[in-house]
PDB file of C-alpha atoms and ligand atoms in Angstrom:
ATOM      1  CA  MET A  70     -47.141-103.216-237.110  1.00 75.00           C
ATOM      2  CA  PRO A  71     -48.353 -99.713-236.225  1.00 88.00           C
ATOM      3  CA  ALA A  72     -51.670 -99.420-234.392  1.00 84.00           C
ATOM      4  CA  VAL A  73     -52.978 -96.780-236.824  1.00 91.00           C
ATOM      5  CA  THR A  74     -53.633 -98.341-240.238  1.00 93.00           C
ATOM      6  CA  VAL A  75     -56.301 -98.075-242.935  1.00 94.00           C
ATOM      7  CA  ASP A  76     -57.951-100.741-245.082  1.00 92.00           C
ATOM      8  CA  ASN A  77     -57.936 -98.728-248.287  1.00 95.00           C
ATOM      9  CA  LEU A  78     -55.209 -96.189-249.043  1.00 96.00           C
ATOM     10  CA  LEU A  79     -57.081 -95.056-252.141  1.00 94.00           C
ATOM     11  CA  ALA A  80     -59.907 -93.701-249.990  1.00 96.00           C
ATOM     12  CA  LEU A  81     -57.554 -91.148-248.380  1.00 97.00           C
ATOM     13  CA  PRO A  82     -56.907 -87.610-249.602  1.00 96.00           C
ATOM     14  CA  ARG A  83     -53.997 -87.602-252.049  1.00 97.00           C
ATOM     15  CA  LEU A  84     -51.117 -85.161-251.911  1.00 97.00           C
ATOM     16  CA  ALA A  85     -50.001 -83.580-255.154  1.00 95.00           C
ATOM     17  CA  ALA A  86     -46.826 -84.883-256.757  1.00 95.00           C
ATOM     18  CA  PRO A  87     -43.855 -82.487-256.663  1.00 96.00           C
ATOM     19  CA  ALA A  88     -43.710 -80.036-259.582  1.00 94.00           C
ATOM     20  CA  LEU A  89     -41.959 -81.263-262.719  1.00 94.00           C
ATOM     21  CA  ASP A  90     -39.092 -78.811-262.201  1.00 96.00           C
ATOM     22  CA  ALA A  91     -38.708 -79.656-258.479  1.00 97.00           C
ATOM     23  CA  ARG A  92     -35.396 -81.103-257.320  1.00 97.00           C
ATOM     24  CA  PRO A  93     -35.083 -84.133-255.029  1.00 98.00           C
ATOM     25  CA  ARG A  94     -33.058 -83.571-251.880  1.00 98.00           C
ATOM     26  CA  ARG A  95     -29.753 -85.357-251.974  1.00 98.00           C
ATOM     27  CA  VAL A  96     -28.526 -87.477-249.064  1.00 98.00           C
ATOM     28  CA  ALA A  97     -25.825 -85.817-246.946  1.00 98.00           C
ATOM     29  CA  SER A  98     -25.347 -88.715-244.533  1.00 98.00           C
ATOM     30  CA  ILE A  99     -26.672 -92.075-243.334  1.00 98.00           C
ATOM     31  CA  THR A 100     -25.944 -92.991-239.717  1.00 98.00           C
ATOM     32  CA  THR A 101     -26.845 -96.031-237.626  1.00 98.00           C
ATOM     33  CA  ALA A 102     -28.412 -95.440-234.210  1.00 98.00           C
ATOM     34  CA  PRO A 103     -26.525 -97.115-231.351  1.00 98.00           C
ATOM     35  CA  HIS A 104     -28.458 -99.087-228.742  1.00 97.00           C
ATOM     36  CA  GLY A 105     -28.796 -97.717-225.216  1.00 94.00           C
ATOM     37  CA  LEU A 106     -30.884 -97.879-222.070  1.00 93.00           C
ATOM     38  CA  GLU A 107     -33.137 -95.065-220.820  1.00 91.00           C
ATOM     39  CA  GLY A 108     -34.809 -94.324-217.482  1.00 90.00           C
ATOM     40  CA  GLU A 109     -35.014 -97.420-215.312  1.00 88.00           C
ATOM     41  CA  GLY A 110     -33.526 -99.486-218.136  1.00 86.00           C
ATOM     42  CA  PHE A 111     -35.811 -99.670-221.154  1.00 88.00           C
ATOM     43  CA  PRO A 112     -34.147-100.307-224.509  1.00 91.00           C
ATOM     44  CA  VAL A 113     -33.756 -97.378-226.917  1.00 95.00           C
ATOM     45  CA  ARG A 114     -31.858 -96.487-230.064  1.00 97.00           C
ATOM     46  CA  ARG A 115     -30.229 -93.027-230.072  1.00 97.00           C
ATOM     47  CA  ALA A 116     -31.457 -91.931-233.491  1.00 98.00           C
ATOM     48  CA  PHE A 117     -29.361 -88.757-233.840  1.00 98.00           C
ATOM     49  CA  ALA A 118     -26.043 -90.019-232.452  1.00 98.00           C
ATOM     50  CA  GLY A 119     -23.060 -88.780-234.450  1.00 97.00           C
ATOM     51  CA  VAL A 120     -24.981 -86.150-236.461  1.00 98.00           C
ATOM     52  CA  ASP A 121     -24.007 -82.459-236.367  1.00 96.00           C
ATOM     53  CA  LEU A 122     -26.597 -80.452-234.393  1.00 96.00           C
ATOM     54  CA  ALA A 123     -26.743 -77.868-237.209  1.00 96.00           C
ATOM     55  CA  LEU A 124     -28.227 -80.548-239.498  1.00 97.00           C
ATOM     56  CA  LEU A 125     -30.770 -81.595-236.848  1.00 98.00           C
ATOM     57  CA  ASP A 126     -31.863 -78.045-235.897  1.00 98.00           C
ATOM     58  CA  PRO A 127     -34.607 -77.475-234.568  1.00 98.00           C
ATOM     59  CA  PHE A 128     -34.390 -81.015-233.146  1.00 98.00           C
ATOM     60  CA  VAL A 129     -31.748 -81.990-230.606  1.00 98.00           C
ATOM     61  CA  HIS A 130     -32.302 -85.625-229.654  1.00 98.00           C
ATOM     62  CA  MET A 131     -34.452 -88.625-230.515  1.00 98.00           C
ATOM     63  CA  ASP A 132     -34.860 -92.068-228.975  1.00 97.00           C
ATOM     64  CA  GLN A 133     -36.652 -94.950-230.659  1.00 97.00           C
ATOM     65  CA  MET A 134     -38.157 -96.838-227.685  1.00 95.00           C
ATOM     66  CA  GLY A 135     -38.346-100.531-228.554  1.00 90.00           C
ATOM     67  CA  GLU A 136     -39.767-102.099-230.581  1.00 92.00           C
ATOM     68  CA  VAL A 137     -39.809-104.657-227.788  1.00 92.00           C
ATOM     69  CA  ASP A 138     -42.232-107.390-226.777  1.00 93.00           C
ATOM     70  CA  TYR A 139     -41.953-107.403-222.994  1.00 93.00           C
ATOM     71  CA  GLY A 140     -42.490-110.438-220.808  1.00 94.00           C
ATOM     72  CA  PRO A 141     -44.501-110.150-217.562  1.00 94.00           C
ATOM     73  CA  GLY A 142     -42.791-107.803-215.074  1.00 92.00           C
ATOM     74  CA  GLU A 143     -40.309-106.463-217.620  1.00 92.00           C
ATOM     75  CA  PRO A 144     -41.791-103.102-218.738  1.00 91.00           C
ATOM     76  CA  LYS A 145     -39.884-100.108-217.342  1.00 90.00           C
ATOM     77  CA  GLY A 146     -40.211 -96.333-217.331  1.00 91.00           C
ATOM     78  CA  THR A 147     -38.446 -93.298-215.897  1.00 92.00           C
ATOM     79  CA  PRO A 148     -38.402 -91.864-212.374  1.00 93.00           C
ATOM     80  CA  TRP A 149     -39.590 -88.270-211.804  1.00 95.00           C
ATOM     81  CA  HIS A 150     -37.158 -85.876-213.512  1.00 96.00           C
ATOM     82  CA  PRO A 151     -36.977 -82.226-214.673  1.00 97.00           C
ATOM     83  CA  HIS A 152     -36.736 -80.498-218.070  1.00 98.00           C
ATOM     84  CA  ARG A 153     -36.202 -76.891-219.167  1.00 98.00           C
ATOM     85  CA  GLY A 154     -35.737 -75.026-222.441  1.00 98.00           C
ATOM     86  CA  PHE A 155     -37.303 -77.366-225.008  1.00 98.00           C
ATOM     87  CA  GLU A 156     -40.211 -79.742-225.755  1.00 97.00           C
ATOM     88  CA  THR A 157     -40.562 -83.508-225.551  1.00 96.00           C
ATOM     89  CA  VAL A 158     -42.741 -85.164-228.182  1.00 96.00           C
ATOM     90  CA  THR A 159     -43.668 -88.755-227.325  1.00 96.00           C
ATOM     91  CA  TYR A 160     -45.312 -90.749-230.107  1.00 96.00           C
ATOM     92  CA  MET A 161     -46.528 -94.221-229.170  1.00 96.00           C
ATOM     93  CA  ILE A 162     -46.683 -96.379-232.295  1.00 95.00           C
ATOM     94  CA  ASP A 163     -47.760 -99.507-230.399  1.00 93.00           C
ATOM     95  CA  GLY A 164     -48.411-100.018-226.724  1.00 92.00           C
ATOM     96  CA  THR A 165     -49.060 -97.726-223.793  1.00 92.00           C
ATOM     97  CA  PHE A 166     -47.132 -95.183-221.746  1.00 91.00           C
ATOM     98  CA  VAL A 167     -48.521 -93.268-218.787  1.00 93.00           C
ATOM     99  CA  HIS A 168     -47.403 -89.721-218.142  1.00 92.00           C
ATOM    100  CA  GLN A 169     -47.851 -87.288-215.269  1.00 93.00           C
ATOM    101  CA  ASP A 170     -46.309 -83.858-214.769  1.00 94.00           C
ATOM    102  CA  SER A 171     -45.995 -81.094-212.197  1.00 95.00           C
ATOM    103  CA  ILE A 172     -48.422 -78.719-213.946  1.00 92.00           C
ATOM    104  CA  GLY A 173     -51.370 -81.125-213.754  1.00 89.00           C
ATOM    105  CA  GLY A 174     -50.918 -82.569-217.230  1.00 86.00           C
ATOM    106  CA  GLY A 175     -50.826 -86.244-217.990  1.00 86.00           C
ATOM    107  CA  GLY A 176     -52.700 -89.277-219.044  1.00 87.00           C
ATOM    108  CA  VAL A 177     -52.367 -92.376-221.132  1.00 92.00           C
ATOM    109  CA  ILE A 178     -50.514 -92.257-224.445  1.00 93.00           C
ATOM    110  CA  GLU A 179     -51.328 -95.313-226.514  1.00 92.00           C
ATOM    111  CA  ASN A 180     -51.550 -96.926-229.949  1.00 93.00           C
ATOM    112  CA  GLY A 181     -50.854 -93.977-232.226  1.00 95.00           C
ATOM    113  CA  ALA A 182     -51.310 -91.073-229.801  1.00 96.00           C
ATOM    114  CA  THR A 183     -48.751 -88.342-229.252  1.00 96.00           C
ATOM    115  CA  GLN A 184     -48.034 -86.309-226.162  1.00 95.00           C
ATOM    116  CA  TRP A 185     -46.445 -82.939-226.755  1.00 95.00           C
ATOM    117  CA  MET A 186     -44.948 -81.463-223.594  1.00 95.00           C
ATOM    118  CA  THR A 187     -43.462 -77.986-223.625  1.00 97.00           C
ATOM    119  CA  ALA A 188     -41.062 -77.889-220.691  1.00 97.00           C
ATOM    120  CA  GLY A 189     -40.352 -74.171-221.215  1.00 98.00           C
ATOM    121  CA  SER A 190     -39.275 -72.554-217.927  1.00 98.00           C
ATOM    122  CA  GLY A 191     -39.443 -75.863-216.099  1.00 97.00           C
ATOM    123  CA  ILE A 192     -41.432 -78.984-215.404  1.00 97.00           C
ATOM    124  CA  LEU A 193     -41.062 -82.310-213.594  1.00 97.00           C
ATOM    125  CA  HIS A 194     -42.540 -85.437-215.103  1.00 96.00           C
ATOM    126  CA  ILE A 195     -42.635 -89.217-215.023  1.00 95.00           C
ATOM    127  CA  GLU A 196     -43.151 -91.594-217.948  1.00 93.00           C
ATOM    128  CA  ARG A 197     -43.883 -95.255-217.330  1.00 91.00           C
ATOM    129  CA  PRO A 198     -45.900 -98.242-218.519  1.00 90.00           C
ATOM    130  CA  PRO A 199     -49.265 -98.717-216.764  1.00 90.00           C
ATOM    131  CA  ASP A 200     -49.450-101.300-213.968  1.00 89.00           C
ATOM    132  CA  SER A 201     -51.555-103.573-216.180  1.00 88.00           C
ATOM    133  CA  LEU A 202     -48.803-103.707-218.823  1.00 88.00           C
ATOM    134  CA  ILE A 203     -46.112-104.306-216.186  1.00 89.00           C
ATOM    135  CA  THR A 204     -48.138-107.309-214.992  1.00 92.00           C
ATOM    136  CA  THR A 205     -48.824-108.840-218.380  1.00 93.00           C
ATOM    137  CA  GLY A 206     -45.944-107.606-220.548  1.00 93.00           C
ATOM    138  CA  GLY A 207     -46.685-106.811-224.168  1.00 92.00           C
ATOM    139  CA  LEU A 208     -45.700-104.836-227.236  1.00 91.00           C
ATOM    140  CA  PHE A 209     -44.031-101.454-226.748  1.00 92.00           C
ATOM    141  CA  HIS A 210     -42.826 -99.240-229.590  1.00 94.00           C
ATOM    142  CA  GLY A 211     -42.545 -95.459-229.636  1.00 95.00           C
ATOM    143  CA  VAL A 212     -40.396 -92.449-230.250  1.00 97.00           C
ATOM    144  CA  GLN A 213     -39.393 -89.539-228.068  1.00 97.00           C
ATOM    145  CA  LEU A 214     -38.207 -86.470-229.949  1.00 98.00           C
ATOM    146  CA  TRP A 215     -36.701 -83.375-228.323  1.00 98.00           C
ATOM    147  CA  VAL A 216     -37.659 -80.133-230.074  1.00 98.00           C
ATOM    148  CA  ASN A 217     -35.593 -77.062-229.260  1.00 98.00           C
ATOM    149  CA  LEU A 218     -37.142 -73.716-228.360  1.00 98.00           C
ATOM    150  CA  PRO A 219     -35.668 -70.376-229.515  1.00 98.00           C
ATOM    151  CA  SER A 220     -34.126 -68.180-226.809  1.00 98.00           C
ATOM    152  CA  HIS A 221     -37.220 -65.965-226.482  1.00 98.00           C
ATOM    153  CA  LEU A 222     -39.388 -69.048-225.748  1.00 98.00           C
ATOM    154  CA  LYS A 223     -37.049 -71.071-223.514  1.00 98.00           C
ATOM    155  CA  MET A 224     -38.702 -69.662-220.399  1.00 98.00           C
ATOM    156  CA  THR A 225     -42.270 -69.800-221.739  1.00 98.00           C
ATOM    157  CA  ASP A 226     -44.908 -71.354-219.494  1.00 97.00           C
ATOM    158  CA  PRO A 227     -44.958 -75.163-219.591  1.00 96.00           C
ATOM    159  CA  ARG A 228     -47.760 -76.642-221.719  1.00 95.00           C
ATOM    160  CA  TYR A 229     -49.240 -80.068-222.358  1.00 92.00           C
ATOM    161  CA  GLN A 230     -50.938 -81.244-225.563  1.00 93.00           C
ATOM    162  CA  ASP A 231     -52.599 -84.588-225.960  1.00 93.00           C
ATOM    163  CA  ILE A 232     -52.881 -85.609-229.627  1.00 95.00           C
ATOM    164  CA  GLU A 233     -55.193 -88.609-229.874  1.00 95.00           C
ATOM    165  CA  SER A 234     -54.573 -91.215-232.555  1.00 95.00           C
ATOM    166  CA  THR A 235     -57.938 -90.340-234.113  1.00 96.00           C
ATOM    167  CA  ALA A 236     -56.860 -86.700-234.553  1.00 96.00           C
ATOM    168  CA  VAL A 237     -53.798 -87.546-236.680  1.00 97.00           C
ATOM    169  CA  LEU A 238     -54.326 -86.479-240.295  1.00 97.00           C
ATOM    170  CA  LEU A 239     -54.175 -89.439-242.688  1.00 97.00           C
ATOM    171  CA  ALA A 240     -53.306 -88.969-246.357  1.00 98.00           C
ATOM    172  CA  THR A 241     -51.579 -90.764-249.182  1.00 98.00           C
ATOM    173  CA  ASN A 242     -49.113 -89.766-251.875  1.00 97.00           C
ATOM    174  CA  ASP A 243     -50.119 -89.015-255.481  1.00 96.00           C
ATOM    175  CA  GLN A 244     -49.782 -92.685-256.462  1.00 96.00           C
ATOM    176  CA  GLY A 245     -51.644 -93.983-253.404  1.00 97.00           C
ATOM    177  CA  ASP A 246     -48.976 -96.383-252.137  1.00 95.00           C
ATOM    178  CA  ALA A 247     -47.991 -94.840-248.805  1.00 98.00           C
ATOM    179  CA  LEU A 248     -49.961 -94.168-245.632  1.00 98.00           C
ATOM    180  CA  LEU A 249     -48.919 -90.720-244.375  1.00 98.00           C
ATOM    181  CA  ARG A 250     -49.775 -89.912-240.766  1.00 97.00           C
ATOM    182  CA  VAL A 251     -49.286 -86.161-240.321  1.00 98.00           C
ATOM    183  CA  ILE A 252     -48.859 -85.599-236.578  1.00 97.00           C
ATOM    184  CA  ALA A 253     -47.807 -81.948-236.706  1.00 97.00           C
ATOM    185  CA  GLY A 254     -47.114 -79.318-239.327  1.00 97.00           C
ATOM    186  CA  THR A 255     -47.863 -79.463-243.017  1.00 95.00           C
ATOM    187  CA  LEU A 256     -47.027 -81.990-245.723  1.00 96.00           C
ATOM    188  CA  GLY A 257     -47.953 -80.973-249.257  1.00 91.00           C
ATOM    189  CA  GLY A 258     -50.949 -78.955-248.016  1.00 89.00           C
ATOM    190  CA  ALA A 259     -52.161 -81.527-245.452  1.00 93.00           C
ATOM    191  CA  THR A 260     -51.904 -80.176-241.910  1.00 96.00           C
ATOM    192  CA  GLY A 261     -51.675 -82.273-238.766  1.00 96.00           C
ATOM    193  CA  PRO A 262     -53.147 -81.532-235.331  1.00 97.00           C
ATOM    194  CA  GLY A 263     -49.998 -80.748-233.304  1.00 95.00           C
ATOM    195  CA  SER A 264     -49.465 -77.134-232.307  1.00 93.00           C
ATOM    196  CA  THR A 265     -45.807 -76.136-232.576  1.00 95.00           C
ATOM    197  CA  HIS A 266     -43.879 -73.096-231.334  1.00 95.00           C
ATOM    198  CA  THR A 267     -41.739 -72.924-234.483  1.00 96.00           C
ATOM    199  CA  PRO A 268     -42.546 -74.347-237.937  1.00 97.00           C
ATOM    200  CA  ILE A 269     -42.091 -78.137-237.799  1.00 97.00           C
ATOM    201  CA  THR A 270     -43.407 -81.148-239.712  1.00 98.00           C
ATOM    202  CA  ILE A 271     -43.630 -84.647-238.196  1.00 98.00           C
ATOM    203  CA  VAL A 272     -44.958 -87.514-240.329  1.00 98.00           C
ATOM    204  CA  HIS A 273     -44.994 -91.289-239.828  1.00 98.00           C
ATOM    205  CA  ALA A 274     -45.082 -92.890-243.279  1.00 98.00           C
ATOM    206  CA  THR A 275     -45.727 -96.533-244.142  1.00 98.00           C
ATOM    207  CA  LEU A 276     -44.652 -97.375-247.698  1.00 98.00           C
ATOM    208  CA  GLN A 277     -46.203-100.444-249.246  1.00 97.00           C
ATOM    209  CA  PRO A 278     -43.600-102.912-250.568  1.00 97.00           C
ATOM    210  CA  SER A 279     -41.990-101.897-253.889  1.00 98.00           C
ATOM    211  CA  SER A 280     -43.161 -98.294-253.853  1.00 97.00           C
ATOM    212  CA  ARG A 281     -41.423 -95.096-254.845  1.00 97.00           C
ATOM    213  CA  VAL A 282     -42.746 -92.028-253.064  1.00 98.00           C
ATOM    214  CA  ALA A 283     -41.987 -88.345-253.739  1.00 98.00           C
ATOM    215  CA  LEU A 284     -43.114 -85.850-251.111  1.00 98.00           C
ATOM    216  CA  SER A 285     -42.823 -82.071-251.360  1.00 97.00           C
ATOM    217  CA  TRP A 286     -40.787 -80.619-248.521  1.00 97.00           C
ATOM    218  CA  PRO A 287     -40.258 -76.930-247.684  1.00 95.00           C
ATOM    219  CA  THR A 288     -36.873 -75.825-249.006  1.00 96.00           C
ATOM    220  CA  THR A 289     -36.150 -73.805-245.849  1.00 97.00           C
ATOM    221  CA  TYR A 290     -36.703 -76.797-243.533  1.00 98.00           C
ATOM    222  CA  ASN A 291     -34.091 -79.309-242.549  1.00 98.00           C
ATOM    223  CA  ALA A 292     -35.090 -82.860-243.493  1.00 98.00           C
ATOM    224  CA  LEU A 293     -34.486 -86.163-241.715  1.00 98.00           C
ATOM    225  CA  THR A 294     -35.813 -89.644-242.388  1.00 98.00           C
ATOM    226  CA  TYR A 295     -35.478 -92.290-239.706  1.00 98.00           C
ATOM    227  CA  ALA A 296     -36.295 -95.913-240.532  1.00 98.00           C
ATOM    228  CA  LEU A 297     -38.402 -97.478-237.771  1.00 97.00           C
ATOM    229  CA  ALA A 298     -38.790-100.867-239.451  1.00 96.00           C
ATOM    230  CA  GLY A 299     -38.202-102.449-242.823  1.00 97.00           C
ATOM    231  CA  HIS A 300     -35.735-101.503-245.517  1.00 98.00           C
ATOM    232  CA  GLY A 301     -35.570 -99.237-248.541  1.00 98.00           C
ATOM    233  CA  ALA A 302     -33.627 -96.455-250.198  1.00 98.00           C
ATOM    234  CA  VAL A 303     -33.661 -92.664-250.088  1.00 98.00           C
ATOM    235  CA  GLY A 304     -32.706 -89.733-252.284  1.00 98.00           C
ATOM    236  CA  PRO A 305     -31.848 -89.594-255.977  1.00 98.00           C
ATOM    237  CA  GLU A 306     -28.728 -91.618-255.072  1.00 98.00           C
ATOM    238  CA  ARG A 307     -31.024 -94.450-253.858  1.00 98.00           C
ATOM    239  CA  ALA A 308     -28.911 -94.740-250.695  1.00 98.00           C
ATOM    240  CA  ALA A 309     -29.817 -97.841-248.673  1.00 98.00           C
ATOM    241  CA  LEU A 310     -31.706 -97.136-245.440  1.00 98.00           C
ATOM    242  CA  GLY A 311     -32.778 -99.805-242.956  1.00 98.00           C
ATOM    243  CA  ALA A 312     -34.317-100.021-239.496  1.00 97.00           C
ATOM    244  CA  GLY A 313     -32.425 -97.897-236.971  1.00 98.00           C
ATOM    245  CA  GLN A 314     -30.782 -95.662-239.580  1.00 98.00           C
ATOM    246  CA  LEU A 315     -31.137 -91.912-240.087  1.00 98.00           C
ATOM    247  CA  ALA A 316     -30.752 -90.043-243.376  1.00 98.00           C
ATOM    248  CA  VAL A 317     -30.060 -86.297-243.550  1.00 98.00           C
ATOM    249  CA  HIS A 318     -31.440 -84.744-246.753  1.00 98.00           C
ATOM    250  CA  VAL A 319     -30.179 -81.401-248.092  1.00 98.00           C
ATOM    251  CA  ASP A 320     -30.666 -79.028-251.042  1.00 97.00           C
ATOM    252  CA  GLY A 321     -33.951 -79.522-252.816  1.00 96.00           C
ATOM    253  CA  ASP A 322     -37.744 -79.341-252.885  1.00 96.00           C
ATOM    254  CA  TYR A 323     -38.879 -82.881-252.213  1.00 98.00           C
ATOM    255  CA  LEU A 324     -38.007 -86.156-250.487  1.00 98.00           C
ATOM    256  CA  LEU A 325     -37.637 -89.350-252.461  1.00 98.00           C
ATOM    257  CA  LEU A 326     -38.204 -92.672-250.665  1.00 98.00           C
ATOM    258  CA  GLU A 327     -38.352 -96.241-251.924  1.00 98.00           C
ATOM    259  CA  SER A 328     -39.286 -99.486-250.193  1.00 98.00           C
ATOM    260  CA  ASP A 329     -37.925-102.907-250.985  1.00 97.00           C
ATOM    261  CA  ALA A 330     -40.162-105.717-252.197  1.00 97.00           C
ATOM    262  CA  ALA A 331     -40.209-107.759-249.000  1.00 93.00           C
ATOM    263  CA  ASN A 332     -41.984-105.666-246.377  1.00 93.00           C
ATOM    264  CA  PRO A 333     -43.677-102.343-245.668  1.00 96.00           C
ATOM    265  CA  PHE A 334     -41.134 -99.612-244.892  1.00 98.00           C
ATOM    266  CA  GLU A 335     -41.878 -97.626-241.718  1.00 97.00           C
ATOM    267  CA  VAL A 336     -40.254 -94.204-241.791  1.00 98.00           C
ATOM    268  CA  LEU A 337     -40.450 -91.102-239.642  1.00 98.00           C
ATOM    269  CA  LEU A 338     -40.102 -87.855-241.628  1.00 98.00           C
ATOM    270  CA  LEU A 339     -38.943 -84.893-239.572  1.00 98.00           C
ATOM    271  CA  GLY A 340     -38.129 -81.315-240.421  1.00 98.00           C
ATOM    272  CA  GLY A 341     -38.495 -77.719-239.383  1.00 98.00           C
ATOM    273  CA  GLN A 342     -37.266 -74.205-239.697  1.00 98.00           C
ATOM    274  CA  PRO A 343     -33.781 -74.160-238.134  1.00 98.00           C
ATOM    275  CA  ILE A 344     -33.504 -71.921-235.049  1.00 98.00           C
ATOM    276  CA  ARG A 345     -29.791 -71.229-235.635  1.00 98.00           C
ATOM    277  CA  GLU A 346     -28.841 -70.299-232.085  1.00 98.00           C
ATOM    278  CA  PRO A 347     -26.058 -71.669-229.871  1.00 98.00           C
ATOM    279  CA  VAL A 348     -27.098 -74.880-228.068  1.00 98.00           C
ATOM    280  CA  ALA A 349     -25.880 -75.685-224.550  1.00 97.00           C
ATOM    281  CA  ALA A 350     -27.405 -79.061-223.658  1.00 97.00           C
ATOM    282  CA  TYR A 351     -26.702 -81.220-220.663  1.00 96.00           C
ATOM    283  CA  GLY A 352     -28.831 -84.022-219.206  1.00 95.00           C
ATOM    284  CA  PRO A 353     -32.458 -82.888-219.088  1.00 97.00           C
ATOM    285  CA  PHE A 354     -31.834 -79.232-220.033  1.00 98.00           C
ATOM    286  CA  VAL A 355     -31.380 -77.546-223.432  1.00 98.00           C
ATOM    287  CA  MET A 356     -30.330 -73.905-223.156  1.00 98.00           C
ATOM    288  CA  ASN A 357     -28.275 -71.354-225.119  1.00 98.00           C
ATOM    289  CA  THR A 358     -25.345 -70.858-222.711  1.00 98.00           C
ATOM    290  CA  ARG A 359     -23.438 -72.704-219.985  1.00 98.00           C
ATOM    291  CA  ALA A 360     -24.540 -70.060-217.470  1.00 98.00           C
ATOM    292  CA  GLU A 361     -28.196 -70.857-218.280  1.00 98.00           C
ATOM    293  CA  LEU A 362     -27.484 -74.569-217.783  1.00 98.00           C
ATOM    294  CA  GLN A 363     -25.949 -73.859-214.366  1.00 98.00           C
ATOM    295  CA  GLN A 364     -29.000 -71.738-213.509  1.00 98.00           C
ATOM    296  CA  ALA A 365     -31.279 -74.632-214.529  1.00 98.00           C
ATOM    297  CA  PHE A 366     -29.429 -77.029-212.178  1.00 98.00           C
ATOM    298  CA  ASP A 367     -29.547 -74.456-209.369  1.00 98.00           C
ATOM    299  CA  ASP A 368     -33.262 -73.827-209.929  1.00 98.00           C
ATOM    300  CA  TYR A 369     -33.966 -77.575-209.962  1.00 97.00           C
ATOM    301  CA  GLN A 370     -32.042 -78.069-206.693  1.00 96.00           C
ATOM    302  CA  ALA A 371     -34.024 -75.209-205.156  1.00 97.00           C
ATOM    303  CA  GLY A 372     -37.347 -76.724-206.242  1.00 95.00           C
ATOM    304  CA  ARG A 373     -38.117 -73.941-208.719  1.00 96.00           C
ATOM    305  CA  LEU A 374     -38.798 -76.299-211.665  1.00 95.00           C
ATOM    306  CA  GLY A 375     -41.903 -77.659-209.983  1.00 92.00           C
ATOM    307  CA  GLN A 376     -42.963 -80.118-207.296  1.00 92.00           C
ATOM    308  CA  ILE A 377     -44.007 -83.751-207.560  1.00 92.00           C
ATOM    309  CA  PRO A 378     -47.793 -83.497-207.143  1.00 89.00           C
ATOM    310  CA  ALA A 379     -49.639 -85.054-204.225  1.00 83.00           C
ATOM    311  CA  GLY A 380     -51.206 -88.385-205.167  1.00 76.00           C
ATOM    312  CA  HIS A 381     -48.578 -88.951-207.825  1.00 80.00           C
ATOM    313  CA  ILE A 382     -48.099 -92.230-209.675  1.00 73.00           C
TER     314      ILE A 382
HETATM  315 MN1   MN B 470     -38.432 -86.706-219.697  1.00 57.89          MN
END
């Protein structure tokens, strides 16, 4: 159950229904995220595995972290590591992650907060549960999304944005049966707090059981729905979508989502203006060419991506 909820959906601002002549986006593919381990061994699902990068553009990678209820001593994080050429967006649905980076950014990300880190020309960072959570164990559920940067911004200065859970814009659909948490970008005129380098929309939606939700979506954006929990259907085809599955939506003006009768349906809605540049990605770097990747490794080896700060966690 997500940390950010409301008692009364009908008290929220309502988004307009799509125009009568609008067309629902059809479903191009449904894929199931394989399980993996990240960092020091925390469980993730690789949400975009097997999907053509052109359909994901401007996104390149996403991990669903958990949902896992850790026992005492079990919570794990990552060691210090570098990034260049893109942004990491870490959204904590439940639980706590601590972050620190080489440009002085960092803090606690918890219970509905998002950390938006622009690696740009280079950064080192560490992401881990706080000591208190390692001691006690507890619920941990989040998402880390990698957002590409266009070539002219790959070497921009690194930047850190902290988006508190209270800053997330809450709205509902025209019929008032979905909680829409707009983290960044615009959904039907509602704009979230995240500042993005290229046009992007990120929304965490909770559909009440047995609802049918139509949400306007910019025709020039790509469109992805990833099911975090629960089960439902998407598109005019009513294609089945369940936890750990990703739908790619194409051709149209709005997204159509349905939930089954049993449980709320937790869905992440992602889209943006495609960058349409060559992608050379390897490990922690996302560049345009192999030569730029080699340069990133060389610069990291030479300490030019930053230094682990004194007094680090
Ligand atoms: Mn990282």
